[in-house]
PDB file of C-alpha atoms in Angstrom:
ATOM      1  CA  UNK A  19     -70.096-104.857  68.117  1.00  0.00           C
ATOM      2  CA  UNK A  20     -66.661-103.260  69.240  1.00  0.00           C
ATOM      3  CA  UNK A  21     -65.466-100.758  66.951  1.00  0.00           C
ATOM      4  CA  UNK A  22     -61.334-101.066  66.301  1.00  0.00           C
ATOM      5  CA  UNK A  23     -59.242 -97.897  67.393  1.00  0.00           C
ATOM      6  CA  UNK A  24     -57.962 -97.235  64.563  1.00  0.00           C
ATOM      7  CA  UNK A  25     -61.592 -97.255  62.559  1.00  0.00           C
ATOM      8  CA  UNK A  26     -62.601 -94.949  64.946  1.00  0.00           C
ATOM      9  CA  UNK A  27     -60.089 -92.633  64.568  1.00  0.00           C
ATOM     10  CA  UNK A  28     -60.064 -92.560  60.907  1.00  0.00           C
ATOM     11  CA  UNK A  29     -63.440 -91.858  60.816  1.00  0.00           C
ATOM     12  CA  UNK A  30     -63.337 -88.981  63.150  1.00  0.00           C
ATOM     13  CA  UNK A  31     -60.088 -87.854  60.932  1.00  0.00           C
ATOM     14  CA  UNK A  32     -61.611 -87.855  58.146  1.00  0.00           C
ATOM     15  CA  UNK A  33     -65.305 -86.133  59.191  1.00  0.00           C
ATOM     16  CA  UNK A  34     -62.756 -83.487  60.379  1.00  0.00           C
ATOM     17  CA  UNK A  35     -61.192 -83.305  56.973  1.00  0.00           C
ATOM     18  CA  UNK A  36     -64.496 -82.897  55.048  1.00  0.00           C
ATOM     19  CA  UNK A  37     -65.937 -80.282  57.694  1.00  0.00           C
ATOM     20  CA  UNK A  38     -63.090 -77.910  56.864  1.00  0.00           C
ATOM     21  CA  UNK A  39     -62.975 -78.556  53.093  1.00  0.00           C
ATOM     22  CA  UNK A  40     -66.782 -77.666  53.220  1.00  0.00           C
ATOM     23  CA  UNK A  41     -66.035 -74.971  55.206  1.00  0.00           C
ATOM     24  CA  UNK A  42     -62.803 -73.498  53.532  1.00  0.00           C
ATOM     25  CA  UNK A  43     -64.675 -73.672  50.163  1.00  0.00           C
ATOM     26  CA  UNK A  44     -67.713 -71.745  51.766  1.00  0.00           C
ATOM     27  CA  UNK A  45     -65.468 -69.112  52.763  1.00  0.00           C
ATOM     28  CA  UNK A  46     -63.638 -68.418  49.977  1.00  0.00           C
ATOM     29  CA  UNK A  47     -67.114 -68.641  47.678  1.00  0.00           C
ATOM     30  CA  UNK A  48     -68.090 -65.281  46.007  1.00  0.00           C
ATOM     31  CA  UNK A  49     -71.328 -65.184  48.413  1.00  0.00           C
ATOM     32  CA  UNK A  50     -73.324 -61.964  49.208  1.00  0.00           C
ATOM     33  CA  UNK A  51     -75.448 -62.553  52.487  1.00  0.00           C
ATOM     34  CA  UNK A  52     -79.053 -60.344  51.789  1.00  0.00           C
ATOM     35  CA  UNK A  53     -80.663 -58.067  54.121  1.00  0.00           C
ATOM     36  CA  UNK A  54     -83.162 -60.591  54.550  1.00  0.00           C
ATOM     37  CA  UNK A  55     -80.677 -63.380  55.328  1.00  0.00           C
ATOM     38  CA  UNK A  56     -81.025 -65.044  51.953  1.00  0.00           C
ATOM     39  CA  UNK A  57     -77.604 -65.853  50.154  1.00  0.00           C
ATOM     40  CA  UNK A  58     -76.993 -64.506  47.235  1.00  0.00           C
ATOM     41  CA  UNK A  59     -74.315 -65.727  44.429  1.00  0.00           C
ATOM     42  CA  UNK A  60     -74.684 -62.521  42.242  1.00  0.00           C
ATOM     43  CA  UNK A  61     -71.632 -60.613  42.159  1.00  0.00           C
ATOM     44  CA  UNK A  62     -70.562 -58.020  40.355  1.00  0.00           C
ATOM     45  CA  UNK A  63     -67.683 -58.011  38.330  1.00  0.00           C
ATOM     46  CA  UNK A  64     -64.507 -55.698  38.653  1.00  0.00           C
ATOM     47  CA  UNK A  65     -63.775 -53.567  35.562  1.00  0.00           C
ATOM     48  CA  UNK A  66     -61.399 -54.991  33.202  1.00  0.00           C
ATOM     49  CA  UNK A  67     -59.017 -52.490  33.291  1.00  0.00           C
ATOM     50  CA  UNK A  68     -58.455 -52.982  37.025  1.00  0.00           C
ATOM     51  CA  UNK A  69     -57.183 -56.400  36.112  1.00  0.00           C
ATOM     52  CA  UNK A  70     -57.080 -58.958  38.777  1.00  0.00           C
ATOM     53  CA  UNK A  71     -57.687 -58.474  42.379  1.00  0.00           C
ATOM     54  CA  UNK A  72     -55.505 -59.598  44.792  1.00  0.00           C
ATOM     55  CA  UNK A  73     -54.610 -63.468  45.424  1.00  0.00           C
ATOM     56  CA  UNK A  74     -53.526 -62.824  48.741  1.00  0.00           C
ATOM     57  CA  UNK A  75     -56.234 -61.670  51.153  1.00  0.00           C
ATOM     58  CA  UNK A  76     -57.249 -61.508  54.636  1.00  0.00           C
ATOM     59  CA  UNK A  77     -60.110 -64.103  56.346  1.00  0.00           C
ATOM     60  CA  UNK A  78     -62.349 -61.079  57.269  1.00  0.00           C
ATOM     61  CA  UNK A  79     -65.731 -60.637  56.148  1.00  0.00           C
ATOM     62  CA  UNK A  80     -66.654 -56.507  55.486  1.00  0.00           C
ATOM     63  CA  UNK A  81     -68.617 -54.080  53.694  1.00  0.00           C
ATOM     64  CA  UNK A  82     -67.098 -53.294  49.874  1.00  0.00           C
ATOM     65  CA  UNK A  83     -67.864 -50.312  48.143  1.00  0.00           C
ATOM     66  CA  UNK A  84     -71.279 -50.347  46.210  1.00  0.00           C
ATOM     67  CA  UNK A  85     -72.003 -51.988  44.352  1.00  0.00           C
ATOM     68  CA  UNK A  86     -69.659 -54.718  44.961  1.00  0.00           C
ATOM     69  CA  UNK A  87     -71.372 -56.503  48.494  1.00  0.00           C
ATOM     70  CA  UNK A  88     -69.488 -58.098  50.969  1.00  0.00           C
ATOM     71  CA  UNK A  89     -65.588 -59.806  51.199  1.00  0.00           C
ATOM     72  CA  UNK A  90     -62.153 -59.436  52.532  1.00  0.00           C
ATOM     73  CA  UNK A  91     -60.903 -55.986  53.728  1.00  0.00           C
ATOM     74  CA  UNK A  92     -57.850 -56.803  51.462  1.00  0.00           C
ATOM     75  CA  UNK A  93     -60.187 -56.697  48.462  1.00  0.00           C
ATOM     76  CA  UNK A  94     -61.875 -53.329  49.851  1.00  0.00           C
ATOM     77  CA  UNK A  95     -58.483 -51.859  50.016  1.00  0.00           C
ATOM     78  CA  UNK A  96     -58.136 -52.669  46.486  1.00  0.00           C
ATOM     79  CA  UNK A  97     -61.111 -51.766  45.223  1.00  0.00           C
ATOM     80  CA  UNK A  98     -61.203 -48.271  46.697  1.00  0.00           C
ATOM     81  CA  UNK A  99     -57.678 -47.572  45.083  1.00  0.00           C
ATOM     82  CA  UNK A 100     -59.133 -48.795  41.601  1.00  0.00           C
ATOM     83  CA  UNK A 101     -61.939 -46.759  42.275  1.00  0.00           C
ATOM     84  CA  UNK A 102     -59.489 -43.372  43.402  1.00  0.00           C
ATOM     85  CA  UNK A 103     -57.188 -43.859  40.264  1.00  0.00           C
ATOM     86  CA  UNK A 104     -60.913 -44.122  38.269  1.00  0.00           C
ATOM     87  CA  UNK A 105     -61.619 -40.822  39.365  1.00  0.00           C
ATOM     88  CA  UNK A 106     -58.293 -39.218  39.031  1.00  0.00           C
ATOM     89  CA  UNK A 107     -58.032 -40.059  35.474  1.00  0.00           C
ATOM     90  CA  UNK A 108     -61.707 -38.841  35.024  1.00  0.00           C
ATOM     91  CA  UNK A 109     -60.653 -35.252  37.021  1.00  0.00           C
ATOM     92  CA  UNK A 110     -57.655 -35.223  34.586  1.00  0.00           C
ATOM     93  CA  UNK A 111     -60.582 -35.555  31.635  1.00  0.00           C
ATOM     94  CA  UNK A 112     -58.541 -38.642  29.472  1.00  0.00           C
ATOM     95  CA  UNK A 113     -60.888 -41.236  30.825  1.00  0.00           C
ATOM     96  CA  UNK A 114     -57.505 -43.746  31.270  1.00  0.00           C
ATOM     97  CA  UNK A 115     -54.922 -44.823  33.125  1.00  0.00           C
ATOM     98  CA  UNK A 116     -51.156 -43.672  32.185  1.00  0.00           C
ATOM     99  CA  UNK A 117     -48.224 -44.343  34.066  1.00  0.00           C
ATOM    100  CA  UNK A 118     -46.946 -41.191  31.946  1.00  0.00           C
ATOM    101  CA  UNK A 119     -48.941 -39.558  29.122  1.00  0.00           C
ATOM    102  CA  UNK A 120     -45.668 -39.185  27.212  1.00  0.00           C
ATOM    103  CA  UNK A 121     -44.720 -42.398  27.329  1.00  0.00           C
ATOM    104  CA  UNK A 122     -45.275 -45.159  24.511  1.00  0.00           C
ATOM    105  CA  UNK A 123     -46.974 -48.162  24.001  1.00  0.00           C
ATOM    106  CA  UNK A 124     -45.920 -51.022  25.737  1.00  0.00           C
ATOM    107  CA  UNK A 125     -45.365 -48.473  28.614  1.00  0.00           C
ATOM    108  CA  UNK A 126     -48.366 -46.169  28.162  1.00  0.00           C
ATOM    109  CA  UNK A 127     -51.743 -48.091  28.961  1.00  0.00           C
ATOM    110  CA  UNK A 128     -53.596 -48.395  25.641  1.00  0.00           C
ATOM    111  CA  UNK A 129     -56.913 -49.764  28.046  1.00  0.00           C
ATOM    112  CA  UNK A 130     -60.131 -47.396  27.539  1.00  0.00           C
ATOM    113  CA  UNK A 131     -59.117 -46.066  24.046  1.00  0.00           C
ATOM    114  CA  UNK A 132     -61.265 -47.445  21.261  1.00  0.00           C
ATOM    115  CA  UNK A 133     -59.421 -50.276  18.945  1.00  0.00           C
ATOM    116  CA  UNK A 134     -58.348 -48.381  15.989  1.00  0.00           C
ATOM    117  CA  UNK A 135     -56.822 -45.983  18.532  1.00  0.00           C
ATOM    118  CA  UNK A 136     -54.896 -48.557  20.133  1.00  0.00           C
ATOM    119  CA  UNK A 137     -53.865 -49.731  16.243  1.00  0.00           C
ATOM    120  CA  UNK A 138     -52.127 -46.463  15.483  1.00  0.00           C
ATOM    121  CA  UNK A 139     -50.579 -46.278  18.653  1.00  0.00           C
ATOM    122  CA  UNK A 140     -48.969 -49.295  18.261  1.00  0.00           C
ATOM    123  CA  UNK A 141     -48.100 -48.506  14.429  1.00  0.00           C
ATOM    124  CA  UNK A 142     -46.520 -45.345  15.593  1.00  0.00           C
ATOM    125  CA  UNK A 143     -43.983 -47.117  17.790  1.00  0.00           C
ATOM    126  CA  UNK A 144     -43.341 -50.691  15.375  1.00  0.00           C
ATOM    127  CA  UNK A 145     -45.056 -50.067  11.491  1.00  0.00           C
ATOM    128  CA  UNK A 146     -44.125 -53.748  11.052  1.00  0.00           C
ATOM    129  CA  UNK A 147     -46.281 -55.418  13.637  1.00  0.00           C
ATOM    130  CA  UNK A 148     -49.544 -57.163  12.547  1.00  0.00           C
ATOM    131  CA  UNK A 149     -51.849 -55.941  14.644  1.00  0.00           C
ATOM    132  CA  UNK A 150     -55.161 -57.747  15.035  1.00  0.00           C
ATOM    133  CA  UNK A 151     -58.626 -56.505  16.872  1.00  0.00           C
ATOM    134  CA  UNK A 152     -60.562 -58.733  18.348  1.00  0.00           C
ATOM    135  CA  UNK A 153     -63.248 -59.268  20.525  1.00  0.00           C
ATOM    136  CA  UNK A 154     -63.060 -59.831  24.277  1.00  0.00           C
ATOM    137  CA  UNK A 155     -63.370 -63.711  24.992  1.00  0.00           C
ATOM    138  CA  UNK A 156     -62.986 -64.805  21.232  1.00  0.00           C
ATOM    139  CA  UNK A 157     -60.965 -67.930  20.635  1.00  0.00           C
ATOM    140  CA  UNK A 158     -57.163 -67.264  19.934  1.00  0.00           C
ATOM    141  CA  UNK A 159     -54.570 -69.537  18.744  1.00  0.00           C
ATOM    142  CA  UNK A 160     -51.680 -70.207  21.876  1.00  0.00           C
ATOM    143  CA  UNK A 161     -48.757 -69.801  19.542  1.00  0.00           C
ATOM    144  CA  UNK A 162     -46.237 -67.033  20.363  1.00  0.00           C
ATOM    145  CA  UNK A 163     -45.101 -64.636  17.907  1.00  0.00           C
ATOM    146  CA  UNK A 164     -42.733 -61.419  18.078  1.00  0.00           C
ATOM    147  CA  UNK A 165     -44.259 -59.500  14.583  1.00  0.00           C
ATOM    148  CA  UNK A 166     -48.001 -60.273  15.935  1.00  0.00           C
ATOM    149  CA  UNK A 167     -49.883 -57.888  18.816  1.00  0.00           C
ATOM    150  CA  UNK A 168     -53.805 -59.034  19.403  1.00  0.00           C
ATOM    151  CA  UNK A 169     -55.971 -56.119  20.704  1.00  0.00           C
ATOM    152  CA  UNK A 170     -59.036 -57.204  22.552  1.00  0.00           C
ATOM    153  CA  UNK A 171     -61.719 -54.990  22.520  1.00  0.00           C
ATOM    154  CA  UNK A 172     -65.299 -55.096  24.085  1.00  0.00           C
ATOM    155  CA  UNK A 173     -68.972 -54.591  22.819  1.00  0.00           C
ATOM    156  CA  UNK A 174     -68.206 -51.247  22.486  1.00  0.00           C
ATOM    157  CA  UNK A 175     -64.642 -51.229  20.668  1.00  0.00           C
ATOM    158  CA  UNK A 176     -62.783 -50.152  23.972  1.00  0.00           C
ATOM    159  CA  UNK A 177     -59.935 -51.992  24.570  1.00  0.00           C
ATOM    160  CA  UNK A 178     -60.256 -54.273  27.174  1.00  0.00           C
ATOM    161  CA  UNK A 179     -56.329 -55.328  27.984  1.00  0.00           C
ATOM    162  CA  UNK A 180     -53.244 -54.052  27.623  1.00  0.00           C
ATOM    163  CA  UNK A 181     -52.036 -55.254  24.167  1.00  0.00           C
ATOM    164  CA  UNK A 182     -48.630 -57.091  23.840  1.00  0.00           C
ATOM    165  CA  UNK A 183     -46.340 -58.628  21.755  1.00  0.00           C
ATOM    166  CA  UNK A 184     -47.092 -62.624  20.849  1.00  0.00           C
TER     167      UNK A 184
END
């Protein structure tokens, strides 16, 4: 049997194309590699109030700070200055983040204060808002509206994200 050109080229195209989607996606998988050479898919999740970690990142593989395993140095970077700002605010005694401690809400971070807190905060700048507590991951309506702010909160009552107008 004689095998056309072009079949054969296809084919070797498209094994090429599948070996580095495979690949790509086995990179970019949260995957901790085990002392014992096991793979492990357990990963442990960034505090809220750090909010997302970078998108862009380089294609190393390193260390991360405990107890977070193994990924780029990008996301080391990150997680170190997460973790130095952690500690700063805990030297400083408030347990939270403020760009300035004078400031108001929407400027000052209302994340780490319990959800009644947050409430009064928010009161104290706009009286006529509806505010609304809620718990983290709780099904929302989408619509947008200027008199409403939505607090999410956790297990605890700490709020979880920074609260805004919508």
């Amino acid at each position: 049997m004689r095998l056309n050109n072009k079949v054969v080229v296809s084919a070797i195209v498209l094994l090429a194309i599948i070996t580095a989607t495979s690949t790509a996606a086995f990179a970019d998988a949260e995957v901790n590699i085990k002392a014992d050479g096991t793979m492990s898919t357990d990963r442990v999740p960034f505090p809220a109030h750090w909010g997302p970690p970078p998108l862009r990142q380089t294609r190393d593989y390193v260390q991360l700070p405990e107890p977070y395993g193994r990924g780029s140095s990008t996301i080391r970077k990150w997680i170190e200055e997460k973790m130095a700002e952690d500690a700063a605010a805990a030297d400083e005694g408030t347990g939270r983040r403020f760009a300035n401690p004078d400031s108001k809400w929407p400027d000052k971070s209302l994340i780490g204060m319990t959800g009644e807190e947050a409430e009064q905060e928010i009161h104290n700048v706009d009286p006529s808002l509806e505010v609304q507590i809620i718990p983290e991951d709780s099904m929302v309506t989408m619509d947008y509206r200027e008199d409403r702010v939505r607090i999410f909160v956790n297990a605890d009552g700490k709020v979880v994200d920074q609260p805004h107008k919508g």
